[in-house]
XYZ file of C-alpha atoms in Angstrom:
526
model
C 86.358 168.395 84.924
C 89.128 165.765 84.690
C 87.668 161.909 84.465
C 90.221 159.310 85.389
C 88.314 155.406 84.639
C 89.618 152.405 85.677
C 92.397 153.629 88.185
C 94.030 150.566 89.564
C 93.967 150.981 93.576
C 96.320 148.510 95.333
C 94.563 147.027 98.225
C 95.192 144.151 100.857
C 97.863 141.989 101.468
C 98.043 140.166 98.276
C 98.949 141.920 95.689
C 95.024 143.028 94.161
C 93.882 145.843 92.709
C 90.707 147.454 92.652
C 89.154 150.032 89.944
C 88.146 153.212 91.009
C 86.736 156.178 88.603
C 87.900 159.897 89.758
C 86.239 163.002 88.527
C 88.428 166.089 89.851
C 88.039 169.822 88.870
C 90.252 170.690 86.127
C 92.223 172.644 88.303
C 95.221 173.068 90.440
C 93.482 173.410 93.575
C 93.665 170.672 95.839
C 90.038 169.064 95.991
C 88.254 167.450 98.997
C 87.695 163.515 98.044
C 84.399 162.087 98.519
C 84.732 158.333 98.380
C 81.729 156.259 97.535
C 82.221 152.137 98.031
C 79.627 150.591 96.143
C 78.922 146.761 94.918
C 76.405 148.782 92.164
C 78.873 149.719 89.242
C 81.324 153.088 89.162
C 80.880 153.041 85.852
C 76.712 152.703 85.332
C 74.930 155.863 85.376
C 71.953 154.561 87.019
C 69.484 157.401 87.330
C 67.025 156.285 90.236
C 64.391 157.938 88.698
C 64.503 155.477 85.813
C 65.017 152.763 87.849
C 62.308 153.425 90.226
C 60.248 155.821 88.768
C 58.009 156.377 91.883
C 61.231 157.392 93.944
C 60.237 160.927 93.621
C 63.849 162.189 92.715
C 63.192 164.844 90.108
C 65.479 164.345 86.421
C 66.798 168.002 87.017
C 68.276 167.033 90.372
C 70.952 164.582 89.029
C 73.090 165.071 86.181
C 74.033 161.906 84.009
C 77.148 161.083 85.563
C 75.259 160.278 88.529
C 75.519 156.616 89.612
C 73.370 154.393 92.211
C 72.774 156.125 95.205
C 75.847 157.930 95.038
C 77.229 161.908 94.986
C 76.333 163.536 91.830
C 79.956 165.023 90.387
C 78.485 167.749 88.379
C 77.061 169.131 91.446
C 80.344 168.819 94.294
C 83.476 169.552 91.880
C 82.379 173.453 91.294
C 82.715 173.590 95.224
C 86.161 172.112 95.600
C 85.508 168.564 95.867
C 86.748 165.219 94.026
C 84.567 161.929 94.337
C 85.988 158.537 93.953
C 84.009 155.936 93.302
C 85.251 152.235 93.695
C 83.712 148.808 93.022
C 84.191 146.633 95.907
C 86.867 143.453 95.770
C 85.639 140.620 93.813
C 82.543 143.296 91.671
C 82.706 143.749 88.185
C 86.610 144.149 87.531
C 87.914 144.665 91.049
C 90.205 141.907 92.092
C 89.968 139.306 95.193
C 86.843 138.189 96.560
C 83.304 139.664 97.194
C 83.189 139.126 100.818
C 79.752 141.538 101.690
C 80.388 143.250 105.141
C 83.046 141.535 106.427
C 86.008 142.791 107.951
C 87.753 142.023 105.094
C 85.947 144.403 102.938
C 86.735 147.037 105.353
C 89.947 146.691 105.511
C 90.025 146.647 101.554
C 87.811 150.029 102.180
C 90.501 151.896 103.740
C 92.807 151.660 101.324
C 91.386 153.816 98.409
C 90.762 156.242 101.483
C 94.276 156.500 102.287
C 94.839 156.226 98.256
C 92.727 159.384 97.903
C 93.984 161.767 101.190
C 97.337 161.316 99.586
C 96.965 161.891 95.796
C 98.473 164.778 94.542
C 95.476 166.663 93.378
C 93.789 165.724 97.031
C 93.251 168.466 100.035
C 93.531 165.479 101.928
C 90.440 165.133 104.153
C 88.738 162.275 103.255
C 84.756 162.386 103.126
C 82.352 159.115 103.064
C 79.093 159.865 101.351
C 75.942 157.743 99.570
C 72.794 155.840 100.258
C 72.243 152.112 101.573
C 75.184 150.357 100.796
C 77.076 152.739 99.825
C 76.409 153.996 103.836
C 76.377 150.416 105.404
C 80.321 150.509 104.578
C 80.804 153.683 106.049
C 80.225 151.920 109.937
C 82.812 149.284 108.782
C 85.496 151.062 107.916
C 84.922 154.326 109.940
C 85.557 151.560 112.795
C 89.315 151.437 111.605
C 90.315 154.951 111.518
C 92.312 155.498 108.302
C 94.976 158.296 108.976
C 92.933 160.684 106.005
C 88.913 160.058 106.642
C 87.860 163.082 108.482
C 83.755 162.918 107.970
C 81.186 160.514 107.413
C 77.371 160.775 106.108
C 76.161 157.455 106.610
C 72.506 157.680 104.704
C 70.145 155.012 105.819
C 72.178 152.072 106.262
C 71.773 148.874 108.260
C 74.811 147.830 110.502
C 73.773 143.802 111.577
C 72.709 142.181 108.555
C 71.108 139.137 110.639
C 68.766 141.817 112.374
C 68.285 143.850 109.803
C 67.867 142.032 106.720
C 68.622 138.449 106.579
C 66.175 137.282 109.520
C 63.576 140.283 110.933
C 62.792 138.386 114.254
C 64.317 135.292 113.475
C 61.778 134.905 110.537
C 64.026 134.102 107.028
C 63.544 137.498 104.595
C 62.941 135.740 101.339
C 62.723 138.378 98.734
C 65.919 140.656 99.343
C 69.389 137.704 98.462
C 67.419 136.456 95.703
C 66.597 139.429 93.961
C 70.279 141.423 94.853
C 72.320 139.166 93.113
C 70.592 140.770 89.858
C 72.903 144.376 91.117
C 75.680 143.079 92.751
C 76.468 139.534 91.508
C 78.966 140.520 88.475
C 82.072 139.498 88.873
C 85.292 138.020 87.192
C 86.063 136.046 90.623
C 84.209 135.098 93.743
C 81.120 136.566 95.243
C 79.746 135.499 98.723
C 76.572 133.126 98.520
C 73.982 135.251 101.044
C 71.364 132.913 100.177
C 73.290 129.240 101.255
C 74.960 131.422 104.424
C 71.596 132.510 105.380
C 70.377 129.038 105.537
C 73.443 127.559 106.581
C 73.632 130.056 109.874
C 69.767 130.050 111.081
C 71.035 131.359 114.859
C 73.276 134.682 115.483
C 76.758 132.878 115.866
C 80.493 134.170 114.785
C 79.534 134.545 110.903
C 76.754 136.880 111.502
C 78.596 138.648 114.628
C 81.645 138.955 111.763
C 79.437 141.213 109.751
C 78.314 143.610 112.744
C 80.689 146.816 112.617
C 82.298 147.566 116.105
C 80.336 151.059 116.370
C 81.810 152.628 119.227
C 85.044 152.612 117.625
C 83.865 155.322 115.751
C 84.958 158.293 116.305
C 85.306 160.518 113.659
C 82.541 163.551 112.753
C 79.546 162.094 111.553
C 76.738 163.462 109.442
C 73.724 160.807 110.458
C 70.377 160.504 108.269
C 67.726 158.303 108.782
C 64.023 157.908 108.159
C 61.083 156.137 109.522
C 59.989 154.717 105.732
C 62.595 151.755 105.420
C 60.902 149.360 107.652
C 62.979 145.943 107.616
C 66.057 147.296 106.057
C 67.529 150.515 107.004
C 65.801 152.688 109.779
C 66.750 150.476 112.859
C 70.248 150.262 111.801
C 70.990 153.869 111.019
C 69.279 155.041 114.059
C 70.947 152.719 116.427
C 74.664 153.515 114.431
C 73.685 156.854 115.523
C 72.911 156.073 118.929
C 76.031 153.715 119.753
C 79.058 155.664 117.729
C 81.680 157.423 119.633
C 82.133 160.446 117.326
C 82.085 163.628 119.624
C 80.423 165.481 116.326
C 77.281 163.798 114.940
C 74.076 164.663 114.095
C 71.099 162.731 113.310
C 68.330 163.595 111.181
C 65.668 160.779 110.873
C 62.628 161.839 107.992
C 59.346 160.790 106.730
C 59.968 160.480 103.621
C 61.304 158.761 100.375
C 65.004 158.177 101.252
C 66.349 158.611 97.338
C 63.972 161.688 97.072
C 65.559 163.597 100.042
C 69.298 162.738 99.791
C 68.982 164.130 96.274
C 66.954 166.936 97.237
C 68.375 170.243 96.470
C 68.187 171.297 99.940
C 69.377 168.343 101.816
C 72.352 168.276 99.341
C 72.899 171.796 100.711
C 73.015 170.684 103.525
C 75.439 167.725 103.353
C 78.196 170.501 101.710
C 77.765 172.588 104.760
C 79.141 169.276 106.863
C 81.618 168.718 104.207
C 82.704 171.859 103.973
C 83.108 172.372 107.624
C 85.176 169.211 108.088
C 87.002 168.705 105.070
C 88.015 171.696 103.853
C 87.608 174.095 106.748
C 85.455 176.477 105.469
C 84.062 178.607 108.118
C 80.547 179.707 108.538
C 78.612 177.070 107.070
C 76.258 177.027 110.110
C 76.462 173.449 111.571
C 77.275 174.871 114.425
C 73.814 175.611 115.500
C 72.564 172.485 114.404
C 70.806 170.722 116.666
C 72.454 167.439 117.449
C 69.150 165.321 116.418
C 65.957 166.729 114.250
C 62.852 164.112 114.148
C 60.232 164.807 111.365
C 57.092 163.936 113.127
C 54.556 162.697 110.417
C 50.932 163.751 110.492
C 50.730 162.281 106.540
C 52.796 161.482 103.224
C 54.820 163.878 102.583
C 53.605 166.054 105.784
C 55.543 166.647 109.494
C 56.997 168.858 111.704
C 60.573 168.856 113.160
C 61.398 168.323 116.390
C 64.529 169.284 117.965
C 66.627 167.000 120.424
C 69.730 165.994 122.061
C 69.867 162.171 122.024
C 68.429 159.229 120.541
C 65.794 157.909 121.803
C 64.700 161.323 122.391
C 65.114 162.274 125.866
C 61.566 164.064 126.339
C 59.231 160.435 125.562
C 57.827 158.959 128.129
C 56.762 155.278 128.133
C 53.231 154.036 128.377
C 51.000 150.962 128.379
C 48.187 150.645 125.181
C 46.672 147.729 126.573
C 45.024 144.768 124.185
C 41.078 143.939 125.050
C 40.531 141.135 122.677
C 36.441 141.290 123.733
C 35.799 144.371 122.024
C 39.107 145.044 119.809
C 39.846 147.908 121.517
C 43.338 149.343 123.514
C 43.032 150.953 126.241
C 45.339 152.995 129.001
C 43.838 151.242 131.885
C 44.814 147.357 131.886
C 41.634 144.539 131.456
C 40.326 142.622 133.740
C 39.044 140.050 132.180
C 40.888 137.570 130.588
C 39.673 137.062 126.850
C 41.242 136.298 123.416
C 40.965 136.761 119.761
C 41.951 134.127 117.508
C 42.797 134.226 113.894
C 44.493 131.971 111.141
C 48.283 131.582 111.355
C 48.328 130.831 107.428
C 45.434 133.805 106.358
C 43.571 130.817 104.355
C 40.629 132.007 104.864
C 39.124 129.425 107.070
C 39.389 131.994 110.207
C 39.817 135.364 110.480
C 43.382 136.334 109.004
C 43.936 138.789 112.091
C 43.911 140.056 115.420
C 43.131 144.118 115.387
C 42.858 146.476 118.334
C 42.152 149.949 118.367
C 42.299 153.276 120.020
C 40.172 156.641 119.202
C 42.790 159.564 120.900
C 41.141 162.042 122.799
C 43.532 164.543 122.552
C 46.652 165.167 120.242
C 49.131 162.585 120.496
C 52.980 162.290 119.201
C 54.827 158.711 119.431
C 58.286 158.660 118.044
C 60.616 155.921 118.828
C 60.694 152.279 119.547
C 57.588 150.587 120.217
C 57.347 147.348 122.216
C 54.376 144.742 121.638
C 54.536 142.631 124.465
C 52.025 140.011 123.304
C 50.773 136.777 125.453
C 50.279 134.245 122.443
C 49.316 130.460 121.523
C 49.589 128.406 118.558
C 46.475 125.597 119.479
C 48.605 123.005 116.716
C 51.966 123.882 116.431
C 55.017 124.606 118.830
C 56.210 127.333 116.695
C 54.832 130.654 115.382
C 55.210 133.421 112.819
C 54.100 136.882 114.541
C 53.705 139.725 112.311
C 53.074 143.391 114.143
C 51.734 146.770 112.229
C 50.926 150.336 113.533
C 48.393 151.751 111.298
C 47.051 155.333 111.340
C 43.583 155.678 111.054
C 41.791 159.206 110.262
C 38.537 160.008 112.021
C 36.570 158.194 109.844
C 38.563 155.169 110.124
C 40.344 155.809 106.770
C 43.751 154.552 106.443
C 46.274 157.486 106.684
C 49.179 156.475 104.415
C 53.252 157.519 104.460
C 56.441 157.205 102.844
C 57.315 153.424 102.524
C 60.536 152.474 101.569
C 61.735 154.462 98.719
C 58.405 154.005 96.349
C 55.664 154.144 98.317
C 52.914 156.414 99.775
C 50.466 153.920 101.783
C 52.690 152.396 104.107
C 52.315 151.644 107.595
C 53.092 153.105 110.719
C 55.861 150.635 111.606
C 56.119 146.781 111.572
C 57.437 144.302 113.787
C 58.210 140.192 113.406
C 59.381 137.632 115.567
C 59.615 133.705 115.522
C 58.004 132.658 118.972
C 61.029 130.260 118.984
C 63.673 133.232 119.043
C 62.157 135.013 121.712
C 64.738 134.496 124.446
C 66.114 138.254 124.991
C 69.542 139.396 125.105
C 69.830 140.611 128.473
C 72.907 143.189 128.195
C 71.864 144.752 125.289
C 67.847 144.676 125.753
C 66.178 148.070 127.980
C 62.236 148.010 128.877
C 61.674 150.246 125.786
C 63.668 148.038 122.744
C 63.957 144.222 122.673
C 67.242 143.135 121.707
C 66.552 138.808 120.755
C 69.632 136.573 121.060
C 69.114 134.832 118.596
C 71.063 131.910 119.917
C 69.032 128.699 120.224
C 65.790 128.075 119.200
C 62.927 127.590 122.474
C 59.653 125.822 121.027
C 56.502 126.477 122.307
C 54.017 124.302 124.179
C 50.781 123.308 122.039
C 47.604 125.664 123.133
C 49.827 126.998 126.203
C 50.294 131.097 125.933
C 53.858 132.331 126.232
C 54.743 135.860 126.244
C 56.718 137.619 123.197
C 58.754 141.116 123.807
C 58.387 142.485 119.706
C 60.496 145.020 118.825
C 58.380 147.033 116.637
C 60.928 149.706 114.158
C 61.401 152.934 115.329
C 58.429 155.381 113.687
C 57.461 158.905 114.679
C 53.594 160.283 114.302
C 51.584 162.830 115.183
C 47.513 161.635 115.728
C 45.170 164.521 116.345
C 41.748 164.395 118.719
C 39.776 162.149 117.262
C 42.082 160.126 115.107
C 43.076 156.294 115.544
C 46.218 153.932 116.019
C 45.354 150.713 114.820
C 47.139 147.251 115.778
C 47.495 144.553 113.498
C 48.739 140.998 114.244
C 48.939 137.926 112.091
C 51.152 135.200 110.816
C 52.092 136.858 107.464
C 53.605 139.652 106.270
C 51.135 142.437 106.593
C 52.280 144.804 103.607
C 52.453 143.144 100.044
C 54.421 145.479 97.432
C 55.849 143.464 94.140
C 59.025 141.515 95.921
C 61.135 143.056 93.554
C 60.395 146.745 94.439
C 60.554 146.261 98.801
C 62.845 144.206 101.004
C 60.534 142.698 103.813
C 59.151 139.218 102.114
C 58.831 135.968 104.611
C 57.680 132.828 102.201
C 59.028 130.242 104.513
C 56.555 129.946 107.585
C 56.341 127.790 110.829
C 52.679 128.261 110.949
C 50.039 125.892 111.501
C 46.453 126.114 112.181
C 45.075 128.930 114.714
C 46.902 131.037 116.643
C 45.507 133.147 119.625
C 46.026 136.404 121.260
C 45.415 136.222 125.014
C 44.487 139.822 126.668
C 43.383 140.822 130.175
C 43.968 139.664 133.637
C 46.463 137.359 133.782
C 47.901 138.248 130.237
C 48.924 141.943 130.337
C 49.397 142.670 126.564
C 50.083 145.726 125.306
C 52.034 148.215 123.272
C 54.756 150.155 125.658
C 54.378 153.597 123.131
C 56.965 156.661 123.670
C 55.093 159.627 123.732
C 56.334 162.919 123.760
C 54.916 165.957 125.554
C 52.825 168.745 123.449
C 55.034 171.542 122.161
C 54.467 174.856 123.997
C 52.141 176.314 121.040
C 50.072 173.154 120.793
C-alpha cells in the first residue's frame, strides 16, 4: 500500500487546512475512497480491544493500522478501496475551530469528500463509514449533498445531541463532556466548551436546534446499523436517522449486541463491502438486492436472538398495548385497576424509604416487544415541585433471575431499556410526538404542585425482546440512575438532581398508569 500522512486539505472559506492520512493500493487502479471524520486522532492506532478490553472485538480482526472506531485499511485496499481519514477543524493539527456538530463542521466535512472523489488515484464515489462519531457526522454532511458521496453507513450514531446525550429527559448527563475532553480536547486552536454550553442552554433553543442534522435532506443510499445496547447515547438516534432520511436505498439493521464487536466482525464487515461495492464501485452481484429493507435481532439473552425481517421502522406488524401499574400488589396487568393505590419510594435512594417503585408481570405465553415503549406514569413529589424519574425494563427468568444483555459496548448485564424525564420538561411536542413515542419540547420549564399527581408521557429507548411462558418483565422507577457502570466506561450518569424527599407512584382508577408495549405477532413456526 501507499501511506500519504499529513495531507493538507483546504477547507472553508478562510484559507485553513485540515490533515488527512490516505492509505491507497499501490496501484494504478482507481480506488473507491472511504472517508472517516473523526475528533479521535488519524494518526493513533487505537485498538479497541486495548482500550476496552471487554468490547469483545477479537486482536485478529483488526490489523495495527486500525484507528478508533474506524475502517481497518489492511482489510478494504485488497478490494479496491482507499480510506481517508481526517481530524476535524480545530483537533490535533487541523486548522480553524472545533465547533462539535455544527453546521460548520459539516460544511468543513464536505470538502475532503469532494477532495477525495476528485484525486487522481480516486474511482470517484465517495463512501462514509465508522462508529459513533465517526457516524454522527455522516447525518450532517450527507444533509448537503457533495457532488462525489454516493453511500453512507452511519453505525450507531446520535443525531440531537440535547436528546441524546447532553440532557436524557431534560435531566443534565454528567459523566459523558467531562470525561470526552480526555479524546477529543487536543488542539493547537479552539475547541467548543460542551460542558459551559450545556449549562448555559438548559431548554432546547437555536444552539441545540443548530446541532440537529436536517435528516430528510438525505438522500443518498444508506447502509443503517443500530442496536438496542447503547441506551442514552446512540440507539434512539440511529434508529430515528433511519426512520426520517429521504434516501430511496437504506437499510436498517438494529442488533443486540456489543456495537465495536459487530462492526468489526468478520461477517458484518462482509457485509458493509457488499453495500460498498454495490454503490461505489458498481460491482454487480453482491446480493443487497434481496436484503430486506430492515432486520431486528430480537434478544432472548446476551449474545442470543433471532432476526426478524421488516419493511419500516417502527416495524409495521407491532401492535400497541396497555401493561397497567397496580401499586397494591406490584404487579402489571392487561386489564386496567380499579382501585386507586400508590407506592412510594425515596427520590434520593438514602435509604430512609424504599429506593423504588417495581411492578411486574409473569407472561403466559411467548411474548416479543420491539420498539418504543411509553411509561405513562401519574406521579407526586410530597416536598418538592420538581422530580427526577428514572424508568428500566428488566427481564426476569422464571425464577425471577435477572436475564442480562449487551450494554453499551462492555457490558453483559444490562437492562432491557431505560427511560428519564424531569417532571418539569414534560410538556410534549405536539407535531413531532405519536401515541407510541414522546417527543418533549423542551422549551420552558412547568413545576409541579407539592403532593398533587401530574401525569408524565416517558419515552423509554427503543429495545427488542423475546420473553417465553413463564418468564417476567420487570418495571423499575426511581429518582436515580438505575444502572451504575464506572463513569468512565458508560455515557448515562445524572449527579445533579431536583429531588427531594418522597416521591409517589399513583396507579388505578383515576390514574391509568401503564406501559403502552409494541408487541409483535408470533412467527408462523412459533
Amino acid at each position: 500500500m501507499v501511506v500519504e500522512r499529513d495531507v493538507a486539505v483546504p477547507f472553508g472559506d478562510e484559507g485553513h487546512v485540515l490533515y488527512v492520512d490516505v492509505y491507497r493500493p499501490d496501484t494504478d487502479v482507481p480506488a473507491a475512497p472511504l472517508v472517516s471524520w473523526s475528533p479521535y486522532g488519524k494518526h493513533n492506532p487505537a485498538p479497541i480491544g486495548q482500550i476496552y478490553p471487554a468490547a469483545g472485538v477479537r486482536p485478529e480482526w483488526t490489523s495495527d493500522l486500525t484507528t478508533f472506531e474506524a475502517p481497518d485499511p489492511e482489510y478494504w485496499l485488497p478490494h479496491g478501496y482507499a480510506l481517508v481519514l481526517a481530524d476535524c477543524p480545530g483537533t490535533w493539527y487541523s486548522e480553524g475551530r472545533a465547533t462539535y456538530h455544527s453546521p460548520e463542521e459539516a460544511r468543513a466535512f464536505a470538502d475532503p469528500v469532494e477532495w477525495a472523489g476528485t484525486q487522481p488515484w480516486s474511482a470517484g464515489k465517495v463512501g462514509l463509514s465508522g462508529v459513533s462519531y465517526l457516524a454522527s457526522l455522516q447525518w450532517r454532511v450527507a444533509a448537503l449533498d457533495p457532488p462525489h458521496l454516493a453511500a453512507i453507513n452511519p453505525w450507531e450514531g446520535w443525531n440531537d445531541t440535547y436528546r441524546e446525550v447532553a440532557r436524557h429527559g431534560g435531566i443534565p448527563e454528567t459523566s459523558f463532556w467531562p470525561y470526552i475532553w480526555e479524546r477529543w480536547g487536543a488542539s493547537t486552536t479552539e475547541i467548543e466548551d460542551l460542558e459551559a454550553e450545556t449549562a448555559a442552554h438548559p431548554f432546547f433553543d437555536d444552539f441545540w436546534a443548530s446541532k440537529v442534522p436536517p435528516l430528510e435532506d438525505v438522500r443518498v443510499p444508506a447502509y443503517v446499523v443500530a442496536s438496542w445496547a447503547d441506551q442514552g447515547l446512540h440507539s434512539r438516534g440511529t434508529l430515528e436517522g433511519f426512520r426520517r432520511i429521504s434516501s430511496e436505498q437504506k437499510w436498517l439493521d438494529v442488533h443486540g449486541r456489543k456495537k465495536w464487536a459487530y462492526y468489526y466482525e468478520p461477517e458484518m464487515v462482509e457485509r458493509q463491502r457488499a453495500f460498498f461495492d454495490y454503490f461505489l464501485l458498481d460491482r454487480p452481484g453482491t446480493g443487497i438486492e434481496s436484503w430486506p429493507r430492515v432486520r431486528a435481532e430480537v434478544r432472548s439473552a446476551y449474545d442470543e436472538g433471532t432476526w426478524r425481517d421488516a419493511r419500516e421502522w417502527p416495524l409495521e406488524d407491532v401492535g400497541y398495548r396497555r401493561l397497567f401499574l397496580r401499586a397494591g400488589d406490584a404487579s402489571l396487568s392487561w386489564a386496567a385497576p380499579g382501585d386507586e393505590e400508590e407506592a412510594g419510594y425515596d427520590g434520593l435512594g438514602s435509604g430512609l424509604a424504599p429506593r423504588r417503585a417495581t411492578f411486574e408481570i409473569t407472561f403466559e405465553e411467548a411474548a416479543e416487544i420491539v420498539g418504543h415503549v411509553k411509561a405513562a406514569l401519574w406521579v407526586s413529589a410530597d416536598e418538592a415541585d420538581d422530580m427526577d424519574v428514572f424508568v428500566a425494563l428488566f427481564k426476569l427468568d422464571a425464577e425471577g433471575r435477572q436475564v442480562g444483555f449487551a450494554y453499551y459496548g462492555q457490558f453483559e448485564d444490562g437492562p432491557v431499556a431505560n427511560g428519564w424525564l424531569r417532571a418539569s420538561h414534560r410538556e410534549l411536542d405536539p407535531e413531532r410526538s405519536t401515541e407510541s413515542m414522546p417527543v418533549l419540547a423542551h422549551r420552558r420549564a412547568l413545576p409541579l404542585t407539592p403532593g398533587e399527581p401530574t401525569r408524565l408521557d416517558v419515552e423509554v429507548w427503543p429495545s427488542g425482546t423475546r420473553f417465553e411462558a413463564g418468564e417476567r418483565l420487570l418495571l423499575v422507577v426511581q429518582g436515580s440512575d438505575v444502572m451504575r457502570y464506572p463513569e468512565h466506561l458508560t455515557f448515562a450518569r445524572h449527579r445533579e438532581t431536583v429531588n427531594r424527599g418522597r416521591q409517589v407512584v399513583h396507579t388505578g382508577g383515576r390514574f391509568d398508569s401503564h406501559l403502552l408495549v409494541p408487541v409483535l405477532p408470533p412467527l408462523p413456526d412459533s
